[in-house]
CSV table of C-alpha atoms in Angstrom, one decimal:
chain,number,residue,atom,x,y,z
A,1,GLN,CA,-30.4,28.5,106.9
A,2,ALA,CA,-27.1,27.4,108.6
A,3,LEU,CA,-27.9,23.9,107.5
A,4,GLY,CA,-28.6,25.0,103.9
A,5,ILE,CA,-32.4,24.8,104.5
A,6,ASN,CA,-34.6,27.7,103.3
A,7,VAL,CA,-37.1,28.5,106.0
A,8,PRO,CA,-40.4,30.2,105.0
A,9,PHE,CA,-40.6,33.7,106.3
A,10,GLU,CA,-43.7,32.9,108.4
A,11,GLU,CA,-41.7,30.3,110.3
A,12,PHE,CA,-38.8,32.7,110.8
A,13,ARG,CA,-41.1,35.5,111.9
A,14,GLU,CA,-42.9,33.4,114.4
A,15,ALA,CA,-39.8,31.8,115.9
A,16,PHE,CA,-38.0,35.1,116.3
A,17,GLU,CA,-40.9,37.3,117.2
A,18,VAL,CA,-42.0,34.9,120.0
A,19,ARG,CA,-38.5,35.0,121.5
A,20,VAL,CA,-38.0,38.8,121.3
A,21,ARG,CA,-41.5,39.4,122.8
A,22,GLY,CA,-40.8,36.8,125.5
A,23,ILE,CA,-37.6,38.5,126.5
A,24,LYS,CA,-39.0,42.0,126.2
A,25,HIS,CA,-35.6,43.6,125.8
A,26,VAL,CA,-33.3,43.8,122.9
A,27,LEU,CA,-29.6,44.9,123.2
A,28,ALA,CA,-28.3,46.2,119.9
A,29,LEU,CA,-24.5,46.3,119.8
A,30,MET,CA,-23.5,48.9,117.3
A,31,ALA,CA,-19.8,48.4,116.4
A,32,PRO,CA,-18.3,50.0,114.6
A,33,TRP,CA,-20.8,52.7,115.4
A,34,ASP,CA,-20.6,54.2,111.9
A,35,GLN,CA,-21.0,50.9,110.0
A,36,PRO,CA,-22.5,48.5,112.6
A,37,VAL,CA,-22.3,44.8,111.7
A,38,TYR,CA,-25.5,44.4,113.7
A,39,VAL,CA,-27.6,45.9,110.9
A,40,SER,CA,-26.1,43.6,108.3
A,41,ARG,CA,-27.7,40.6,109.9
A,42,VAL,CA,-31.3,40.0,108.9
A,43,TRP,CA,-32.3,38.5,112.3
A,44,CYS,CA,-30.9,41.5,114.0
A,45,VAL,CA,-32.9,43.9,111.8
A,46,PHE,CA,-35.9,41.8,112.6
A,47,GLU,CA,-35.2,42.0,116.3
A,48,VAL,CA,-35.1,45.8,116.2
A,49,PHE,CA,-38.3,45.9,114.0
A,50,THR,CA,-40.1,43.7,116.5
A,51,ALA,CA,-38.9,45.6,119.6
A,52,VAL,CA,-39.9,49.0,118.2
A,53,ASN,CA,-43.3,47.7,117.2
A,54,ASP,CA,-44.1,46.2,120.6
A,55,ALA,CA,-45.0,48.7,123.3
A,56,GLU,CA,-43.9,46.1,126.0
A,57,CYS,CA,-40.5,45.6,124.5
A,58,GLU,CA,-37.4,47.7,125.3
A,59,LEU,CA,-34.6,48.5,122.8
A,60,THR,CA,-31.3,49.5,124.2
A,61,VAL,CA,-28.5,50.5,121.8
A,62,ILE,CA,-25.0,49.9,123.2
A,63,LEU,CA,-21.5,50.7,122.0
A,64,PRO,CA,-18.1,49.4,123.2
A,65,PRO,CA,-16.1,52.1,125.1
A,66,LYS,CA,-13.8,52.9,122.1
A,67,GLU,CA,-16.8,53.1,119.8
A,68,MET,CA,-18.5,55.4,122.3
A,69,ASP,CA,-15.5,57.6,122.2
A,70,ARG,CA,-15.5,57.7,118.4
A,71,PHE,CA,-19.2,58.4,118.4
A,72,CYS,CA,-18.8,61.4,120.8
A,73,LEU,CA,-15.9,62.7,118.8
A,74,SER,CA,-18.0,62.6,115.7
A,75,ILE,CA,-20.8,64.5,117.5
A,76,SER,CA,-18.3,67.2,118.7
A,77,ARG,CA,-17.0,67.6,115.1
A,78,GLY,CA,-20.5,67.9,113.7
A,79,ALA,CA,-20.2,64.8,111.6
A,80,LEU,CA,-23.0,62.8,113.3
A,81,ASP,CA,-25.6,63.5,110.6
A,82,ARG,CA,-23.3,62.4,107.8
A,83,TYR,CA,-22.3,59.1,109.4
A,84,LEU,CA,-25.6,58.3,111.0
A,85,TRP,CA,-27.6,58.7,107.7
A,86,SER,CA,-24.9,56.9,105.8
A,87,SER,CA,-25.1,53.9,108.2
A,88,LEU,CA,-28.9,53.8,107.9
A,89,GLU,CA,-28.8,54.1,104.1
A,90,GLN,CA,-26.6,51.0,104.0
A,91,LEU,CA,-29.4,48.9,105.6
A,92,ASP,CA,-30.7,46.5,102.9
A,93,VAL,CA,-32.8,43.7,104.2
A,94,GLN,CA,-32.7,41.9,100.8
A,95,THR,CA,-28.9,41.6,100.9
A,96,ALA,CA,-28.5,41.1,104.7
A,97,GLU,CA,-26.7,38.0,105.8
A,98,ALA,CA,-28.5,35.2,107.6
């Protein structure tokens, strides 16, 4: 895609799936925590999908220290549900960036 070439989904799936399963561990950096850039990238969404569907693959969600502070503050104020669901609702694979 970076070269302006459309890659068939099966090629994309095979290339990324093999790598994720080979590594057996995905680190998902969620920043900002309430609108993470990570879930706006199609390959990142696919990494998570692959990790959660492979019993041998581990998914670790990480946040930078300031984002962890913001996340904890939101929990303490009872706003977690609103932000968490709002973030997940924004996930749209069809409009995700390459």
